[in-house]
Short mmCIF file of C-alpha atoms in Angstrom, two decimals:
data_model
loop_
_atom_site.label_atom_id
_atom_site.label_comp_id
_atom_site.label_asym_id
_atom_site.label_seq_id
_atom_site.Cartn_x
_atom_site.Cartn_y
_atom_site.Cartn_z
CA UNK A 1 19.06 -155.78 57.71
CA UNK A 2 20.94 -158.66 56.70
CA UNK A 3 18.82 -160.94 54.02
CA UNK A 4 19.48 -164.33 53.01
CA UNK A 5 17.35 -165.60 50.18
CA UNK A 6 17.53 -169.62 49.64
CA UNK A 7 15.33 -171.20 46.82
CA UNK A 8 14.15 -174.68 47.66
CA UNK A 9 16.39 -177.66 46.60
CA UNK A 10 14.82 -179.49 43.35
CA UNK A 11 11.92 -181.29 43.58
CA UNK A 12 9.69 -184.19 42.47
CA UNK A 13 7.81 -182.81 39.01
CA UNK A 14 5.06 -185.43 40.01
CA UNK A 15 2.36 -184.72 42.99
CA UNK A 16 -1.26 -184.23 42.95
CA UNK A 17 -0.85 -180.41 43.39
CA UNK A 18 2.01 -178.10 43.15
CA UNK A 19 2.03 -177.26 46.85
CA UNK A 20 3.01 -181.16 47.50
CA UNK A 21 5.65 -181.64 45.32
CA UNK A 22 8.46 -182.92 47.74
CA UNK A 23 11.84 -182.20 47.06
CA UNK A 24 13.86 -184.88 45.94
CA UNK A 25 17.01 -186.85 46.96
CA UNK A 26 19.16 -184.28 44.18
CA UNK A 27 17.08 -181.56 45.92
CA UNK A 28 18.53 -182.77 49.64
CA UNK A 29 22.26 -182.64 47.88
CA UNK A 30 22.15 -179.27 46.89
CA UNK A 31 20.75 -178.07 49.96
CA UNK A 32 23.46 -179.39 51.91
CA UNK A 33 25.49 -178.43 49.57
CA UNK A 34 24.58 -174.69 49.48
CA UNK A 35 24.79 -175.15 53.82
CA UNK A 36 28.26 -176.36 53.71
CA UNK A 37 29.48 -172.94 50.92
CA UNK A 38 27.29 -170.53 53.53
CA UNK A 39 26.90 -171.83 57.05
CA UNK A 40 29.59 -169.34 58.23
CA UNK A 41 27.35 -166.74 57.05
CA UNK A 42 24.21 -168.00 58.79
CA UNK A 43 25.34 -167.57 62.20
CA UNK A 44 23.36 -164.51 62.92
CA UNK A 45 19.99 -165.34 61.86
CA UNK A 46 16.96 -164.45 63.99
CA UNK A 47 14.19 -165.14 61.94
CA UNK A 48 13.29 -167.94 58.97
CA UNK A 49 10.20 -167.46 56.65
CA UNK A 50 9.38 -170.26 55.04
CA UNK A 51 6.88 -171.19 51.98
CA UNK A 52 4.10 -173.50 53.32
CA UNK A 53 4.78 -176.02 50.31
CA UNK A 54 6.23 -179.13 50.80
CA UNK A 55 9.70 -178.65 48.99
CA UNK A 56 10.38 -175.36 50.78
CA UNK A 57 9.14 -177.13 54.43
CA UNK A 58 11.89 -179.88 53.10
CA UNK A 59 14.23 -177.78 52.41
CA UNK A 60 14.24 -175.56 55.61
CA UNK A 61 14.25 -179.13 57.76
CA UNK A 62 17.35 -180.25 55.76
CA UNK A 63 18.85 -177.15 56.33
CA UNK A 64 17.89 -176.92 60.02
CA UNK A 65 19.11 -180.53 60.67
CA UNK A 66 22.69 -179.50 59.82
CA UNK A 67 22.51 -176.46 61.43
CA UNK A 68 22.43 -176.58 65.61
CA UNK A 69 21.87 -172.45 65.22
CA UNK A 70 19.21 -172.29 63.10
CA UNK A 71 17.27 -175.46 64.40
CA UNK A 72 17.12 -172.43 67.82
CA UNK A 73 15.56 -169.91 65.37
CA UNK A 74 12.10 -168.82 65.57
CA UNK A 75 10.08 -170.00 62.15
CA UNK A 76 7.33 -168.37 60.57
CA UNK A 77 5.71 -170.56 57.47
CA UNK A 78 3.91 -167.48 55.43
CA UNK A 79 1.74 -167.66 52.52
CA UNK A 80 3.60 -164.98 51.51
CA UNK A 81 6.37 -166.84 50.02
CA UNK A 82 4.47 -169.05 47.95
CA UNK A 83 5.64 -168.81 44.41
CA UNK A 84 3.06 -166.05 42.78
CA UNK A 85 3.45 -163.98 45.68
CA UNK A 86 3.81 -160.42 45.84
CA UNK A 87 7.70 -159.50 46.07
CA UNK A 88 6.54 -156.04 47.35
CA UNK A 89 4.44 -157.50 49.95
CA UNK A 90 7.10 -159.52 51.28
CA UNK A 91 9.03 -156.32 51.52
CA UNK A 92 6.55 -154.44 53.38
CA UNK A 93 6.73 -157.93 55.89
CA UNK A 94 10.37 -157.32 56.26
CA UNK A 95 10.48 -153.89 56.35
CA UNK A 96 7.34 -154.17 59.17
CA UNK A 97 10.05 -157.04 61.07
CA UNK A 98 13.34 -154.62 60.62
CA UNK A 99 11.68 -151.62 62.13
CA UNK A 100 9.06 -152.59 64.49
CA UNK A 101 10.46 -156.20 65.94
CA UNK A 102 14.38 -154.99 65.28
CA UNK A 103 14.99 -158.29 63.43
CA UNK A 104 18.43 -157.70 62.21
CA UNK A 105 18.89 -160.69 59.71
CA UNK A 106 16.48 -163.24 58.70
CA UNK A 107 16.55 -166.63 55.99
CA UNK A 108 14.18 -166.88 53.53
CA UNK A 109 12.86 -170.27 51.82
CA UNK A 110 10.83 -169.44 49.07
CA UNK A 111 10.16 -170.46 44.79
CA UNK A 112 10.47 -168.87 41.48
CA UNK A 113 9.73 -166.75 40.44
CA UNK A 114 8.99 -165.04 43.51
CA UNK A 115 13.18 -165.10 44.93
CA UNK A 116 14.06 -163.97 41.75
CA UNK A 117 12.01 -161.08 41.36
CA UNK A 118 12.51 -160.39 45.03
CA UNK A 119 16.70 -160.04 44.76
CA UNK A 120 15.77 -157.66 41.90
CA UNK A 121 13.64 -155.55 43.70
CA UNK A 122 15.60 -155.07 46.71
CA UNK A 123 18.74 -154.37 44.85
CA UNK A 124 17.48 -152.32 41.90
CA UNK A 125 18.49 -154.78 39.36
CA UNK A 126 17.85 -155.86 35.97
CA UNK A 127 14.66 -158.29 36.10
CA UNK A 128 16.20 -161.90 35.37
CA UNK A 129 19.94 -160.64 35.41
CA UNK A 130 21.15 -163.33 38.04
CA UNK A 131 19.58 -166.88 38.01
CA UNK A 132 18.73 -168.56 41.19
CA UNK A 133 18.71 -172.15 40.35
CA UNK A 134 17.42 -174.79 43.35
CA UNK A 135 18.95 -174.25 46.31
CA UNK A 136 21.20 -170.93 44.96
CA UNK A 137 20.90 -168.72 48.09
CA UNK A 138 21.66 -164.61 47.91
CA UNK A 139 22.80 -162.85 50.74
CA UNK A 140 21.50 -159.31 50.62
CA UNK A 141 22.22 -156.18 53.08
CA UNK A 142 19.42 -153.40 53.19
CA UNK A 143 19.79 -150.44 55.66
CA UNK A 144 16.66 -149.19 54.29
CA UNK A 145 14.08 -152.55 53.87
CA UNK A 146 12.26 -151.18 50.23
CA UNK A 147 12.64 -151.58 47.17
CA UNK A 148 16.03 -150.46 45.42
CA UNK A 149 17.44 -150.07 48.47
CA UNK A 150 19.68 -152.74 49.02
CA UNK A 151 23.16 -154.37 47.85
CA UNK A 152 23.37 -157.75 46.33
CA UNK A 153 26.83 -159.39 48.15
CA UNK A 154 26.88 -162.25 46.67
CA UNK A 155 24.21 -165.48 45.00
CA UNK A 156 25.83 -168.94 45.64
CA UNK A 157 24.94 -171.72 43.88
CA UNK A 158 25.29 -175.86 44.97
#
């Protein structure tokens, strides 16, 4: 499975909760930003799982509304992407779509510290050893969808 892993672009610290913190007009930037250093490598998404808070629904829409492929990909908003998620349930859910849907790559638009711990997981490496500032997307490839199990190709940043 091919795995791309895209924090949301930076967001408003004001809101009345967490989960409606939009992201702001920096946030947009960088977004477009990290679309314009990985687009190429986007062609071949199938799936995107997306956060259901505000920034990460932002983000995905900014994303989506450069993108003519992705705006024809199938979305799934998850709970499971919120940011004190379970990286290893996540894994199970992609492992579960590699396996028994034969989803070959899919985007994910998630939070710290949830994408961060999830990279290190998958790839087996030191907890915190790469950053993944707003909008810094990882591209991942997993033959095997659990934990250690995967290679880190690259982490791009805006």
């Amino acid at each position: 499975m091919e795995l791309f892993v895209l924090r949301h672009g930076h967001a408003e610290a004001e809101a009345s909760s967490d989960s409606l913190r939009p992201l702001s007009a920096t946030g947009a930037k960088e977004v477009a930003e990290i679309y314009s250093k990985c687009s190429d490598s986007l062609a071949n998404v199938e799936l995107i799982l997306v956060s259901p808070y505000v920034r990460a629904q932002q983000t995905l829409s900014t994303l989506t509304a450069l993108s003519p492929h992705l705006q024809n990909v199938p979305q799934q908003t998850t709970t499971l992407l919120v940011p004190g998620a379970s990286s290893m349930a996540i894994i199970d859910y992609l492992y579960t779509q590699a396996t028994e849907c034969s989803v070959g790559s899919i985007l994910l638009v998630s939070h710290q510290p949830l994408v961060g711990t999830l990279v290190d997981s998958l790839c087996n490496l030191d907890p915190g050893c790469y950053r993944m500032g707003t909008a810094a997307m990882a591209s991942i490839d997993a033959d095997v969808v659990a934990a250690g199990c995967a290679e880190l190709r690259w982490l791009r940043h805006p």
